[in-house]
Short mmCIF file of N, CA, C and O in Angstrom, two decimals:
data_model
loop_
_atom_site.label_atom_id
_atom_site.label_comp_id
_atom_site.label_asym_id
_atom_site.label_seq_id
_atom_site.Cartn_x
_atom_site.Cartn_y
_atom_site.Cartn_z
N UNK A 231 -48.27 -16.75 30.93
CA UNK A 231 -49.60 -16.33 30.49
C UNK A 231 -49.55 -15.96 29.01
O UNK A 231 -48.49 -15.61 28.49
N UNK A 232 -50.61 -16.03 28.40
CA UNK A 232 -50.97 -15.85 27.13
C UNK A 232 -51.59 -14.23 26.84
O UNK A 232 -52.06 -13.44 27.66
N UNK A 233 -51.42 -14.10 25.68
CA UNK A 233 -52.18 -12.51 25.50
C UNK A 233 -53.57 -12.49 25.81
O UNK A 233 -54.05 -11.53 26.42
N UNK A 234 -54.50 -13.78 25.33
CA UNK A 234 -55.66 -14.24 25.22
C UNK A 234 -55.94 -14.69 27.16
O UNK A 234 -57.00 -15.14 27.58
N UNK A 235 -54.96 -14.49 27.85
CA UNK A 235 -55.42 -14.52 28.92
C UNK A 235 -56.02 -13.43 30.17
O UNK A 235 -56.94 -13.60 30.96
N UNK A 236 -55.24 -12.45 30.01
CA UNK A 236 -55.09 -10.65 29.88
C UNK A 236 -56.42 -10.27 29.81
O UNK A 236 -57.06 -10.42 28.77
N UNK A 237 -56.94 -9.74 30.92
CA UNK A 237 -58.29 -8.35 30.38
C UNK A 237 -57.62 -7.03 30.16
O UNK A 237 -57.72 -6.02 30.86
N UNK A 238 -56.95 -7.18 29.09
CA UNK A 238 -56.10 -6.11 28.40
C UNK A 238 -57.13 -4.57 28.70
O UNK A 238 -56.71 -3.57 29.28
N UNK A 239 -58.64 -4.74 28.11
CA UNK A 239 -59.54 -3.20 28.73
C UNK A 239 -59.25 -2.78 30.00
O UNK A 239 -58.88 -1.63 30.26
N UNK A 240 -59.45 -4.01 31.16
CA UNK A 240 -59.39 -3.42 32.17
C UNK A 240 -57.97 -3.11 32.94
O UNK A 240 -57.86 -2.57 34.04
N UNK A 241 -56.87 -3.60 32.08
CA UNK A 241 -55.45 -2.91 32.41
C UNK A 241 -55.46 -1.55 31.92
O UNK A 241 -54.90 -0.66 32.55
N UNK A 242 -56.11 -1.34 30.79
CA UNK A 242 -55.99 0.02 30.62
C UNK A 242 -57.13 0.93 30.72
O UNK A 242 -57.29 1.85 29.92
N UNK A 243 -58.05 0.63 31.85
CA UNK A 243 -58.65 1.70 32.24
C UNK A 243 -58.51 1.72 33.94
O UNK A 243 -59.10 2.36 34.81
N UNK A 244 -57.49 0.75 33.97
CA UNK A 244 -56.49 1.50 35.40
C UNK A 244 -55.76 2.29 35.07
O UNK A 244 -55.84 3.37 35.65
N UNK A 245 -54.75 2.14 34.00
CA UNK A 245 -53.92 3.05 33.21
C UNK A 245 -54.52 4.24 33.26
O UNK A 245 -54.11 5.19 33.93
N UNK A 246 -55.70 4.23 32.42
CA UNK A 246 -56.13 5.80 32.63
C UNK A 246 -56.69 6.90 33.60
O UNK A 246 -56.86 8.12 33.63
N UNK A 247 -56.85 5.94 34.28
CA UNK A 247 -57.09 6.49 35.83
C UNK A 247 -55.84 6.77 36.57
O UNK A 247 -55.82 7.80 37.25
N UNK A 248 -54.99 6.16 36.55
CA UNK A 248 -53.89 6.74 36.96
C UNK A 248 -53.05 7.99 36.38
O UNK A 248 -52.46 8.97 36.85
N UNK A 249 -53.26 7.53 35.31
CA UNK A 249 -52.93 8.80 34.04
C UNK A 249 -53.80 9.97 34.55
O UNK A 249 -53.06 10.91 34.80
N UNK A 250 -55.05 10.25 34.78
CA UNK A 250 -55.83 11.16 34.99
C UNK A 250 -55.28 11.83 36.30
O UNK A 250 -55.70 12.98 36.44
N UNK A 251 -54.39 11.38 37.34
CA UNK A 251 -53.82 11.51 38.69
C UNK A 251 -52.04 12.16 38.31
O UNK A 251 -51.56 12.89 39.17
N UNK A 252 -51.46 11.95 37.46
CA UNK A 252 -50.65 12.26 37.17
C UNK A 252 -50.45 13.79 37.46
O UNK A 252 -51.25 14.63 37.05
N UNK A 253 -49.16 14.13 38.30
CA UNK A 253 -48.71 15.57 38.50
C UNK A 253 -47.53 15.94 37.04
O UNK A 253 -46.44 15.39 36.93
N UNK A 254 -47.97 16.77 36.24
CA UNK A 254 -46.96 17.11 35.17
C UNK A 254 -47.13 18.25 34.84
O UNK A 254 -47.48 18.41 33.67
N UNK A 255 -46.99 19.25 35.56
CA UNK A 255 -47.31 20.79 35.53
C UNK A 255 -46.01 21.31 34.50
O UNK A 255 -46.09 22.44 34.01
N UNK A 256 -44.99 20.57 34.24
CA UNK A 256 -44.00 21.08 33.27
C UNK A 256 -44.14 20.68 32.37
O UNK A 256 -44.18 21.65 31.61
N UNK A 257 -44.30 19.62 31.69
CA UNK A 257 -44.57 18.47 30.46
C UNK A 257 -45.67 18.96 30.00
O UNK A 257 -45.58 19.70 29.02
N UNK A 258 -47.18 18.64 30.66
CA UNK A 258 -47.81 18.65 30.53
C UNK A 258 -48.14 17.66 29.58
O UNK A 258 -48.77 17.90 28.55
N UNK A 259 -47.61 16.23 30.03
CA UNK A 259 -47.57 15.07 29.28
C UNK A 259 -47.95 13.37 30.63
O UNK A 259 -47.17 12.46 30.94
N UNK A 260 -49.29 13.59 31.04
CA UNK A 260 -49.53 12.59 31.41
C UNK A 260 -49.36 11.36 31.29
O UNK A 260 -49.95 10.88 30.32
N UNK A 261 -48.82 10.71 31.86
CA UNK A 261 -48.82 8.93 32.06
C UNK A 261 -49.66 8.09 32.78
O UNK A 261 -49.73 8.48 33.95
N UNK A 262 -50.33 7.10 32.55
CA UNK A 262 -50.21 6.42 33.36
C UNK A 262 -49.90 4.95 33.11
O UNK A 262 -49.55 4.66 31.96
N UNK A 263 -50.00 3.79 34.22
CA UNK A 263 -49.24 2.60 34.08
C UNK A 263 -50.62 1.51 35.13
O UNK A 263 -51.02 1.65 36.29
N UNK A 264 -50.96 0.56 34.15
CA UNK A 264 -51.13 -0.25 34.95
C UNK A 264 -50.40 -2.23 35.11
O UNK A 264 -49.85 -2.60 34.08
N UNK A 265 -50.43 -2.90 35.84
CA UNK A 265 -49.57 -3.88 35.28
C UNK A 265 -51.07 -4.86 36.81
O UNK A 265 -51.90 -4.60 37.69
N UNK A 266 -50.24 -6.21 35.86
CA UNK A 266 -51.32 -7.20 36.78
C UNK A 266 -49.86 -8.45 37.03
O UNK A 266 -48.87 -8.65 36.33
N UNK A 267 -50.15 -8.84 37.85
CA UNK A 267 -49.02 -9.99 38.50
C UNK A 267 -49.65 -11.08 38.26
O UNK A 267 -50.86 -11.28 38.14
N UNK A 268 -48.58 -11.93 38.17
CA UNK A 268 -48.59 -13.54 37.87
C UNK A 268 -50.11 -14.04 38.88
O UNK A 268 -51.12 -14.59 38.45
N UNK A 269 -49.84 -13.69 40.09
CA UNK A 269 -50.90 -13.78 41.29
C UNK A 269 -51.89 -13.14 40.79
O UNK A 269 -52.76 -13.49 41.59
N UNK A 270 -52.53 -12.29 39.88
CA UNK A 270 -53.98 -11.76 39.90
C UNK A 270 -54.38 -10.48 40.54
O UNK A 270 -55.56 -10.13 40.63
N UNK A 271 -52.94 -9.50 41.18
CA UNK A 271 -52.99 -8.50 41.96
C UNK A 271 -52.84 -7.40 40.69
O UNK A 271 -52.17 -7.65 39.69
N UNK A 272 -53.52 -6.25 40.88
CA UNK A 272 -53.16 -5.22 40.00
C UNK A 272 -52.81 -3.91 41.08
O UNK A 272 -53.13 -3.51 42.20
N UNK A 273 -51.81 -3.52 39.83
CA UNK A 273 -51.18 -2.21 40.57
C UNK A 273 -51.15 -1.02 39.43
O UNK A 273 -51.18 -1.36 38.25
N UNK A 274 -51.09 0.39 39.78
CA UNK A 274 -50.81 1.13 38.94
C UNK A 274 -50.34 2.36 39.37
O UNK A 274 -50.44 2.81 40.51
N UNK A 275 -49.74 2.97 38.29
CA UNK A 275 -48.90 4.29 38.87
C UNK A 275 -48.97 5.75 37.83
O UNK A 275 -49.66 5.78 36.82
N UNK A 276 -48.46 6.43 38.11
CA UNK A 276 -48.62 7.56 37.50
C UNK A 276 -47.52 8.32 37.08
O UNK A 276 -46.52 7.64 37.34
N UNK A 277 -47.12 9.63 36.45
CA UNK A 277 -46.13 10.26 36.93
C UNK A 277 -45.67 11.24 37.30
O UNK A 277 -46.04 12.17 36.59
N UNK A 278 -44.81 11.63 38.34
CA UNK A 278 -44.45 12.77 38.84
C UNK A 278 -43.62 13.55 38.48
O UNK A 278 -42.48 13.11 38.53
N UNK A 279 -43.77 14.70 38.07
CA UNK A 279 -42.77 15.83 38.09
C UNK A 279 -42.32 16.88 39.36
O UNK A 279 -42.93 17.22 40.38
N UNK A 280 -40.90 17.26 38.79
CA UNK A 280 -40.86 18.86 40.05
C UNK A 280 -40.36 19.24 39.40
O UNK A 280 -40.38 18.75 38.26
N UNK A 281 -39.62 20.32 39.69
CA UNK A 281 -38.79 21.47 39.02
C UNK A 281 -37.83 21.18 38.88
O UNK A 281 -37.32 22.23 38.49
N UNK A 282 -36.97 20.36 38.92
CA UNK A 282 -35.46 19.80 39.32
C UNK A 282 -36.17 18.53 38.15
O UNK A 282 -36.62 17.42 38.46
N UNK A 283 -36.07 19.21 36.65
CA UNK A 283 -36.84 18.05 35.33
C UNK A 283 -36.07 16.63 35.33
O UNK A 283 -36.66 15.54 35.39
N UNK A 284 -34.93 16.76 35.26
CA UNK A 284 -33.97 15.09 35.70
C UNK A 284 -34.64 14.20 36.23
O UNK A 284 -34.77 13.10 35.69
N UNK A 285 -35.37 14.60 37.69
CA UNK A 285 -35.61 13.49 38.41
C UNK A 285 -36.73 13.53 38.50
O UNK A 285 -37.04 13.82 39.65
N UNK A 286 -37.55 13.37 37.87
CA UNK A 286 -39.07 13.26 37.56
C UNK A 286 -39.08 11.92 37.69
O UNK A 286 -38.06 11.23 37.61
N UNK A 287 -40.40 11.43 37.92
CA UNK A 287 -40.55 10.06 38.10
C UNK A 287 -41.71 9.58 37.29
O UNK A 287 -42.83 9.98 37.64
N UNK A 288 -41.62 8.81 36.29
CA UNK A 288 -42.26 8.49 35.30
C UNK A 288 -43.06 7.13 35.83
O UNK A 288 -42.64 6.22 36.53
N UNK A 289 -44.08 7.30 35.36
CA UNK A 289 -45.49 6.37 35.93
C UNK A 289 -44.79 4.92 36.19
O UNK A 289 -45.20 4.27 37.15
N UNK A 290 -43.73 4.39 35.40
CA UNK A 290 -43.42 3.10 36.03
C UNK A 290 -42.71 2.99 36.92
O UNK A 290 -42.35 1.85 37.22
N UNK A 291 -42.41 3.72 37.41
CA UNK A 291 -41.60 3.90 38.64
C UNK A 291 -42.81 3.87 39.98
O UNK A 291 -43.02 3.02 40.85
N UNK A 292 -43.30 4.87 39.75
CA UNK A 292 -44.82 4.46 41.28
C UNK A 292 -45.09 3.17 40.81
O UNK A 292 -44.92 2.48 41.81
N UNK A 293 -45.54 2.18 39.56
CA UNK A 293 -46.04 1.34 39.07
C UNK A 293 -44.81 0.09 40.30
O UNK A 293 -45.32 -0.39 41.31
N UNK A 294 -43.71 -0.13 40.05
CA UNK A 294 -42.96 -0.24 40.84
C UNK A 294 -42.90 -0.76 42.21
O UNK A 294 -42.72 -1.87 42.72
N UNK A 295 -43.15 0.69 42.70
CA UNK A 295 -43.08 0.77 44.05
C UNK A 295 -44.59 0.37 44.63
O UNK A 295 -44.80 0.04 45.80
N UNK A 296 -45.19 0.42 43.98
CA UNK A 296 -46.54 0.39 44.54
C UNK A 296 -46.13 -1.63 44.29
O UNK A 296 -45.37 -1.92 45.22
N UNK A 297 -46.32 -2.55 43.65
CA UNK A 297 -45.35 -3.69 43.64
C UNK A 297 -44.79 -4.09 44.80
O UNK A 297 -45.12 -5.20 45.24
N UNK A 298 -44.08 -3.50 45.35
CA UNK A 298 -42.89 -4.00 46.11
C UNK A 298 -43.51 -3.82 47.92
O UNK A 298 -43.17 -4.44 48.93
N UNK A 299 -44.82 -2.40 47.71
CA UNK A 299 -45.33 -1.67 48.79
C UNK A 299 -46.21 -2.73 48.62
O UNK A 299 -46.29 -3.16 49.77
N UNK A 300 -47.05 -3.55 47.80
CA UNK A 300 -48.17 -4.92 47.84
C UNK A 300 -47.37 -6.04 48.32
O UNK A 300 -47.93 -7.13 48.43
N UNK A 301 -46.07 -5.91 48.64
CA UNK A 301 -46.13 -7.38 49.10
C UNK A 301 -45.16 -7.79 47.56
O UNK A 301 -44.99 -9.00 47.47
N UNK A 302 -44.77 -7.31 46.84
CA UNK A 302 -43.72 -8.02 45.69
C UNK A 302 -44.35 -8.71 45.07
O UNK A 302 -45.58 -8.79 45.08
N UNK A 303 -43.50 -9.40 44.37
CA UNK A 303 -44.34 -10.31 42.89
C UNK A 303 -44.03 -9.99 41.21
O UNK A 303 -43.78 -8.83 40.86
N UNK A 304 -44.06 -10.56 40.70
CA UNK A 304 -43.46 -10.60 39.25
C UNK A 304 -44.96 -10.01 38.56
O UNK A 304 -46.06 -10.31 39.03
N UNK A 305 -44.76 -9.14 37.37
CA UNK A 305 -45.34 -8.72 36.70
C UNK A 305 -45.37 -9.55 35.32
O UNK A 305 -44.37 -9.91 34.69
N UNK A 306 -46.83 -9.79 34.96
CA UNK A 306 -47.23 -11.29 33.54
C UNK A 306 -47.40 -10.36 32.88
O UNK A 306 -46.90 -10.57 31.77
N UNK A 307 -48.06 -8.97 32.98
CA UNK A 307 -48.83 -8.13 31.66
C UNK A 307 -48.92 -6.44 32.33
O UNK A 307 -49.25 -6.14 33.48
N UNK A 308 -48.49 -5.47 31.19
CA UNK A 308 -48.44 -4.15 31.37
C UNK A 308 -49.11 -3.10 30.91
O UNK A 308 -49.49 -3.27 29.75
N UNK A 309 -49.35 -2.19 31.33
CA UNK A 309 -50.66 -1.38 29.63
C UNK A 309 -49.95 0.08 30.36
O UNK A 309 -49.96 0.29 31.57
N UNK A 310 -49.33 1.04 29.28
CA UNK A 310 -48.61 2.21 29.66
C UNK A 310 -49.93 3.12 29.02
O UNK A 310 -50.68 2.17 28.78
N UNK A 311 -50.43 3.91 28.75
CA UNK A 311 -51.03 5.31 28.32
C UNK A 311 -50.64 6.36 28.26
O UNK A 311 -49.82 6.58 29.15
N UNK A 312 -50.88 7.43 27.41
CA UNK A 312 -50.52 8.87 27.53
C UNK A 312 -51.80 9.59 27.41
O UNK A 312 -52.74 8.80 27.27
N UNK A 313 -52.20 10.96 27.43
CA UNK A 313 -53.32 11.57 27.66
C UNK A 313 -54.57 10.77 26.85
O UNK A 313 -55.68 10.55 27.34
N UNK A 314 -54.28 10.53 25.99
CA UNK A 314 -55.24 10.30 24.64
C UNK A 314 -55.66 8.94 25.03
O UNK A 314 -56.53 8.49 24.29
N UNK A 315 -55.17 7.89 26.28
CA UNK A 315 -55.62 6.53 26.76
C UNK A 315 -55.16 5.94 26.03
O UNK A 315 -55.54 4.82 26.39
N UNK A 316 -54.39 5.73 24.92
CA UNK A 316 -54.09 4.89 23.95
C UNK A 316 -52.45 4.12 24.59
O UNK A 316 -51.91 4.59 25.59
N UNK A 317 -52.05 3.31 24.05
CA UNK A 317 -50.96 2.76 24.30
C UNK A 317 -49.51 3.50 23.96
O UNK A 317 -49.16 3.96 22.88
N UNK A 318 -48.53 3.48 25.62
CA UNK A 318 -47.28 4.66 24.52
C UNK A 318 -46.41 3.47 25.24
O UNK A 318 -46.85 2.71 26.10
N UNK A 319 -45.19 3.47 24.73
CA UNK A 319 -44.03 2.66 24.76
C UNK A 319 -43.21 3.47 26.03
O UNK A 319 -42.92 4.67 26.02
N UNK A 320 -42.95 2.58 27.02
CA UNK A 320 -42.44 2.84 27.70
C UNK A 320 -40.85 3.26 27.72
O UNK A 320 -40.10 2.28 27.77
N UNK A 321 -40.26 4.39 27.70
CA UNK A 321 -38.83 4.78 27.69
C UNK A 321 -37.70 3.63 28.09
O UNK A 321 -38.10 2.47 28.22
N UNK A 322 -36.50 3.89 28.26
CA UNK A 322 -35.53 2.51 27.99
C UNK A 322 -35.31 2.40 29.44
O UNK A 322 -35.03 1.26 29.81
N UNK A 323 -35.38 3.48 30.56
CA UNK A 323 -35.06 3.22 32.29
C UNK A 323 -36.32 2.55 32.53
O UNK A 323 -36.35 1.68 33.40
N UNK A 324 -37.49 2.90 31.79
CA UNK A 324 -38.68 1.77 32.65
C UNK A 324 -39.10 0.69 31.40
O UNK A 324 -40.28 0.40 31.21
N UNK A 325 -38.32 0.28 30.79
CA UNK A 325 -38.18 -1.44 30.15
C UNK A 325 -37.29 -1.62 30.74
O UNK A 325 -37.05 -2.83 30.65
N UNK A 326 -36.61 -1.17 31.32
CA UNK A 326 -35.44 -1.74 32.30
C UNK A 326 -35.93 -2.32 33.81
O UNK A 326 -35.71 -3.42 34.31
N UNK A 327 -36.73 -1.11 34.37
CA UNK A 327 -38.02 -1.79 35.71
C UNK A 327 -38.76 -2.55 34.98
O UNK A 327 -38.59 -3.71 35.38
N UNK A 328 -39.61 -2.52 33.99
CA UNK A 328 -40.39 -3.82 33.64
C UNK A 328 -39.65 -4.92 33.56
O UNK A 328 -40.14 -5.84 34.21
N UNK A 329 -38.35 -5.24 32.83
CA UNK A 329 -37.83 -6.85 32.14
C UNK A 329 -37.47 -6.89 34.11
O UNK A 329 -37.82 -8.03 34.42
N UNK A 330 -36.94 -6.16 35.43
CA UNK A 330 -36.65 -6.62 35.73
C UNK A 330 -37.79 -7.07 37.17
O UNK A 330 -37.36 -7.44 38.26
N UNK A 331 -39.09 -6.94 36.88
CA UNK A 331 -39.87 -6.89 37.73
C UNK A 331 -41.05 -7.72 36.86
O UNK A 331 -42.25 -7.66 37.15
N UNK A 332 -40.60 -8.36 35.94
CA UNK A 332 -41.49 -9.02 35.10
C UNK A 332 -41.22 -10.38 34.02
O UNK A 332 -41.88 -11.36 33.68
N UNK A 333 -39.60 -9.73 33.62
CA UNK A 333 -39.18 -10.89 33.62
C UNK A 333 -38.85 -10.67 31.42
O UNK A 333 -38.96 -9.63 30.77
N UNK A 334 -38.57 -11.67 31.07
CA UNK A 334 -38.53 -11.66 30.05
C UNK A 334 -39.61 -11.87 29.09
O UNK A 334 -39.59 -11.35 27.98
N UNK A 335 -40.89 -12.89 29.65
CA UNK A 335 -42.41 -13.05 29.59
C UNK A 335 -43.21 -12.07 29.76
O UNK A 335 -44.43 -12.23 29.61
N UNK A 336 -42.78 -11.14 30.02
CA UNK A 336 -43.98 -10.35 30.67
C UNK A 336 -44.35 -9.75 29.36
O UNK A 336 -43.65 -9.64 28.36
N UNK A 337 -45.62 -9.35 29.54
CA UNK A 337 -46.74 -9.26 28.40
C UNK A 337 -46.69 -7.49 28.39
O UNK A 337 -47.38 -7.03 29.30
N UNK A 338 -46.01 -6.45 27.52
CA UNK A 338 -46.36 -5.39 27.39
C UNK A 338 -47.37 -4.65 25.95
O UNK A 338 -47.07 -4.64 24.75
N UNK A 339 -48.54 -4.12 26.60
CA UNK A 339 -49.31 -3.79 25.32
C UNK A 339 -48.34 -2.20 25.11
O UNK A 339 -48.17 -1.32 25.96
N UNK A 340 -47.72 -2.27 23.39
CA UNK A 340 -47.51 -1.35 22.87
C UNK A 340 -48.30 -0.92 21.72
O UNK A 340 -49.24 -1.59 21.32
N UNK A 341 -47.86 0.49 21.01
CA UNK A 341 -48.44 0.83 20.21
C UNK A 341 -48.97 -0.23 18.89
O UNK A 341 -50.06 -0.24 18.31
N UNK A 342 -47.63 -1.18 18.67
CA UNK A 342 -47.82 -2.38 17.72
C UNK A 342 -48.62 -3.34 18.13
O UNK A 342 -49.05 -4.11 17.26
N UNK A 343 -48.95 -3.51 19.27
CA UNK A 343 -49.90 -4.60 19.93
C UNK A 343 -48.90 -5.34 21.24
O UNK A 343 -47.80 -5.04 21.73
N UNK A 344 -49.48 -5.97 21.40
CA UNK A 344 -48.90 -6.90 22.49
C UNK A 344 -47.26 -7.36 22.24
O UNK A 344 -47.05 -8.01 21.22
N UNK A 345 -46.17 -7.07 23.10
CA UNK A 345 -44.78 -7.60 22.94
C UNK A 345 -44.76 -8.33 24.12
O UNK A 345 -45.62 -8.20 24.99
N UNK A 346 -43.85 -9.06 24.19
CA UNK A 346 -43.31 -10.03 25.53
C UNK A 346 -42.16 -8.57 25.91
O UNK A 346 -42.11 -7.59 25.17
N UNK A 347 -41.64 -8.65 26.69
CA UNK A 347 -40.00 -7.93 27.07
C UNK A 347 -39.04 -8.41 26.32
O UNK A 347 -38.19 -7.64 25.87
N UNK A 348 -39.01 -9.33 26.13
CA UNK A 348 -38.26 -10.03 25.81
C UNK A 348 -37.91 -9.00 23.72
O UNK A 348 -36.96 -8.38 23.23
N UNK A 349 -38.72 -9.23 23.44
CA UNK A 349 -39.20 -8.55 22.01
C UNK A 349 -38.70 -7.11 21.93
O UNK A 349 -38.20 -6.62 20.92
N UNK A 350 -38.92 -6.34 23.30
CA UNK A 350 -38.82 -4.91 23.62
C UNK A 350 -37.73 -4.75 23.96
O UNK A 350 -37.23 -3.71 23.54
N UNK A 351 -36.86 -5.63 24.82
CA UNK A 351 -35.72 -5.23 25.15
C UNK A 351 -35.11 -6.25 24.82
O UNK A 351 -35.04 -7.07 25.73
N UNK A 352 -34.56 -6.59 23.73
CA UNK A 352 -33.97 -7.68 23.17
C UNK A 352 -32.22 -7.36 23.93
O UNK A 352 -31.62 -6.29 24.09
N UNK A 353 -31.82 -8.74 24.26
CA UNK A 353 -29.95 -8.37 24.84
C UNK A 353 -30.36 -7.62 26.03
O UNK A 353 -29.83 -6.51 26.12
N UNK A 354 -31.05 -7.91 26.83
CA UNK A 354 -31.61 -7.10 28.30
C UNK A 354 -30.38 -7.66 29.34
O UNK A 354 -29.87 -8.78 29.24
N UNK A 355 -29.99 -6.53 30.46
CA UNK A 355 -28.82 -7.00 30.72
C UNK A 355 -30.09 -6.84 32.71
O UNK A 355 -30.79 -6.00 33.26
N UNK A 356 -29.64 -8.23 32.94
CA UNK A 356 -30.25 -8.14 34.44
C UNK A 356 -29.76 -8.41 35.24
O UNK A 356 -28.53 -8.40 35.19
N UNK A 357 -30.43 -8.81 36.43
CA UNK A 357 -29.92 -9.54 37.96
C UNK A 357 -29.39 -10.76 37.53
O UNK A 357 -28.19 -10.84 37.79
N UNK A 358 -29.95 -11.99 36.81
CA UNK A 358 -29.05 -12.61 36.17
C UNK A 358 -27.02 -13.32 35.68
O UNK A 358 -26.14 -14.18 35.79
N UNK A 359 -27.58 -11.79 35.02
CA UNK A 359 -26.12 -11.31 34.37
C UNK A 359 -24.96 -10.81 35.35
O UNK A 359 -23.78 -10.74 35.01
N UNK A 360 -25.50 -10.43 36.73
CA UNK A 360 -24.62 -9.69 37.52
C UNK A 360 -24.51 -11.14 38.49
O UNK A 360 -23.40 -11.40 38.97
N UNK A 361 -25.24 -11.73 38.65
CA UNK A 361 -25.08 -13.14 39.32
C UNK A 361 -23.85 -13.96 38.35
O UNK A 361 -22.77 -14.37 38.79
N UNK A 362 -24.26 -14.05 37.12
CA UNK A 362 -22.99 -14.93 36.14
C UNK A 362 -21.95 -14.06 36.38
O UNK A 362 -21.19 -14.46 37.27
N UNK A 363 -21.57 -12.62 35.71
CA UNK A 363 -20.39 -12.20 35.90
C UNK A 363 -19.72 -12.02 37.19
O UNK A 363 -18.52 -11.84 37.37
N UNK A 364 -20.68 -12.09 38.07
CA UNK A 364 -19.99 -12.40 39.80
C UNK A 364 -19.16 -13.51 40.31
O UNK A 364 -18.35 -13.55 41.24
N UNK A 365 -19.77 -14.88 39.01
CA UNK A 365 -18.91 -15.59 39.18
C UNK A 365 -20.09 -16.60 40.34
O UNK A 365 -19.79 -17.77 40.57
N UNK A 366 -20.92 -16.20 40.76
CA UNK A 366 -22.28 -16.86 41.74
C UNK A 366 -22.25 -18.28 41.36
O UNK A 366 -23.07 -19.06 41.84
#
Protein backbone atom coordinates (compact mmCIF):
# COMPACT_ATOMS: atom_id res chain seq x y z
CA UNK A 1 0.00 0.00 0.00
CA UNK A 2 0.81 3.50 -0.66
CA UNK A 3 0.63 6.51 1.84
CA UNK A 4 -1.97 8.03 -0.63
CA UNK A 5 -3.91 4.94 0.05
CA UNK A 6 -4.35 5.27 4.02
CA UNK A 7 -7.35 7.33 5.60
CA UNK A 8 -4.50 8.43 7.72
CA UNK A 9 -7.62 10.96 9.80
CA UNK A 10 -9.48 8.13 10.46
CA UNK A 11 -6.42 5.99 11.86
CA UNK A 12 -5.96 8.62 14.08
CA UNK A 13 -9.13 9.34 15.47
CA UNK A 14 -9.19 5.65 16.53
CA UNK A 15 -5.89 6.48 18.03
CA UNK A 16 -7.47 9.00 19.99
CA UNK A 17 -10.13 7.26 21.21
CA UNK A 18 -8.18 4.73 22.43
CA UNK A 19 -5.79 7.16 23.88
CA UNK A 20 -8.81 8.75 25.70
CA UNK A 21 -9.32 4.90 27.36
CA UNK A 22 -5.89 4.63 28.40
CA UNK A 23 -5.21 3.62 32.28
CA UNK A 24 -1.92 5.77 33.32
CA UNK A 25 -2.56 6.87 36.81
CA UNK A 26 1.43 6.95 37.26
CA UNK A 27 2.69 8.60 33.98
CA UNK A 28 0.00 10.34 33.46
CA UNK A 29 1.07 10.02 29.82
CA UNK A 30 -1.66 8.61 27.57
CA UNK A 31 -1.30 6.54 24.42
CA UNK A 32 -3.09 5.46 22.06
CA UNK A 33 -2.56 3.14 18.83
CA UNK A 34 -4.49 2.55 15.94
CA UNK A 35 -3.25 0.29 12.93
CA UNK A 36 -5.41 -1.02 9.77
CA UNK A 37 -4.42 -4.50 8.05
CA UNK A 38 -3.56 -5.39 4.64
CA UNK A 39 -7.41 -6.89 4.73
CA UNK A 40 -9.19 -3.50 5.63
CA UNK A 41 -9.71 -4.58 9.43
CA UNK A 42 -8.86 -1.90 12.02
CA UNK A 43 -7.69 -2.43 15.43
CA UNK A 44 -6.59 -0.27 18.28
CA UNK A 45 -5.12 -0.22 21.67
CA UNK A 46 -4.23 1.76 24.49
CA UNK A 47 -1.98 1.74 27.45
CA UNK A 48 -1.82 0.16 30.65
CA UNK A 49 -0.15 0.83 33.73
CA UNK A 50 0.15 -0.74 37.49
CA UNK A 51 2.33 -0.20 40.16
CA UNK A 52 4.94 -2.76 39.38
CA UNK A 53 6.19 0.52 36.46
CA UNK A 54 8.44 -2.27 34.38
CA UNK A 55 5.60 -4.01 33.17
CA UNK A 56 3.28 -1.57 31.99
CA UNK A 57 1.89 -2.23 28.77
CA UNK A 58 2.18 0.36 26.22
CA UNK A 59 -0.73 0.91 23.66
CA UNK A 60 1.03 -1.34 21.06
CA UNK A 61 0.97 -4.09 22.84
CA UNK A 62 -3.19 -4.23 23.30
CA UNK A 63 -2.78 -2.87 19.56
CA UNK A 64 -1.23 -6.42 19.16
CA UNK A 65 -3.23 -8.52 20.87
CA UNK A 66 -6.32 -7.17 19.87
CA UNK A 67 -4.66 -8.43 16.05
CA UNK A 68 -4.07 -11.78 16.90
CA UNK A 69 -7.70 -11.80 19.22
CA UNK A 70 -9.34 -10.59 15.30
CA UNK A 71 -8.30 -13.46 13.72
CA UNK A 72 -4.34 -12.30 12.82
CA UNK A 73 -3.14 -10.53 9.84
CA UNK A 74 -0.30 -8.27 8.87
CA UNK A 75 -0.44 -4.66 9.63
CA UNK A 76 -0.04 -2.01 6.02
CA UNK A 77 -0.39 1.33 8.19
CA UNK A 78 -0.07 2.63 11.98
CA UNK A 79 -0.98 6.08 13.68
CA UNK A 80 0.53 6.12 17.53
CA UNK A 81 -0.79 9.47 19.61
CA UNK A 82 -0.07 10.96 22.90
CA UNK A 83 -2.54 13.24 24.87
CA UNK A 84 -2.31 16.21 22.51
CA UNK A 85 -3.69 13.54 19.37
CA UNK A 86 -0.74 14.37 17.48
CA UNK A 87 1.69 11.73 16.24
CA UNK A 88 4.48 10.20 18.90
CA UNK A 89 7.08 7.63 17.78
CA UNK A 90 6.66 4.54 19.01
CA UNK A 91 9.53 3.24 21.63
CA UNK A 92 12.14 0.49 20.28
CA UNK A 93 10.01 -2.87 22.10
CA UNK A 94 6.91 -1.68 20.02
CA UNK A 95 8.89 -1.05 16.49
CA UNK A 96 9.89 -4.29 17.33
CA UNK A 97 5.82 -5.57 17.54
CA UNK A 98 5.18 -3.34 14.60
CA UNK A 99 8.25 -4.53 11.93
CA UNK A 100 7.13 -7.89 13.28
CA UNK A 101 3.35 -7.80 12.80
CA UNK A 102 3.64 -5.57 9.79
CA UNK A 103 6.46 -6.27 8.18
CA UNK A 104 9.08 -4.08 6.73
CA UNK A 105 6.24 -2.09 4.46
CA UNK A 106 4.23 -1.22 6.92
CA UNK A 107 3.25 2.38 6.79
CA UNK A 108 3.98 4.22 10.30
CA UNK A 109 2.71 7.94 10.66
CA UNK A 110 5.49 9.67 12.77
CA UNK A 111 6.19 12.94 13.98
CA UNK A 112 8.27 13.51 10.48
CA UNK A 113 5.38 12.19 8.46
CA UNK A 114 4.81 8.91 7.13
CA UNK A 115 7.94 6.13 7.47
CA UNK A 116 7.73 2.53 6.13
CA UNK A 117 9.45 0.24 9.21
CA UNK A 118 11.69 -0.40 7.31
CA UNK A 119 13.07 3.55 7.58
CA UNK A 120 12.29 3.26 11.49
CA UNK A 121 13.94 0.30 12.24
CA UNK A 122 16.62 0.12 9.83
CA UNK A 123 18.95 -3.56 10.46
CA UNK A 124 15.55 -4.96 12.13
CA UNK A 125 16.42 -8.31 13.43
CA UNK A 126 13.14 -10.81 12.93
CA UNK A 127 11.44 -14.19 12.54
CA UNK A 128 13.30 -14.25 9.39
CA UNK A 129 16.68 -14.00 10.83
CA UNK A 130 16.01 -16.73 13.45
CA UNK A 131 14.74 -19.01 10.52
CA UNK A 132 18.36 -18.23 8.52
CA UNK A 133 20.50 -18.55 11.61
CA UNK A 134 18.58 -21.88 12.46
CA UNK A 135 19.95 -23.00 9.53
CA UNK A 136 15.77 -23.60 8.21
Amino acid sequence: MSPADIDWEALRVAAVAAMERAYCPYSRFPVGVAGITTDGRTYAGCNVENAAYGVALCAECGLVSALHMGGGGTFAAVYCVGADGQALMPCGRCRQLLWENGGADCLLMTPEGVLTMRDVLPQAFGPEELERLAGR
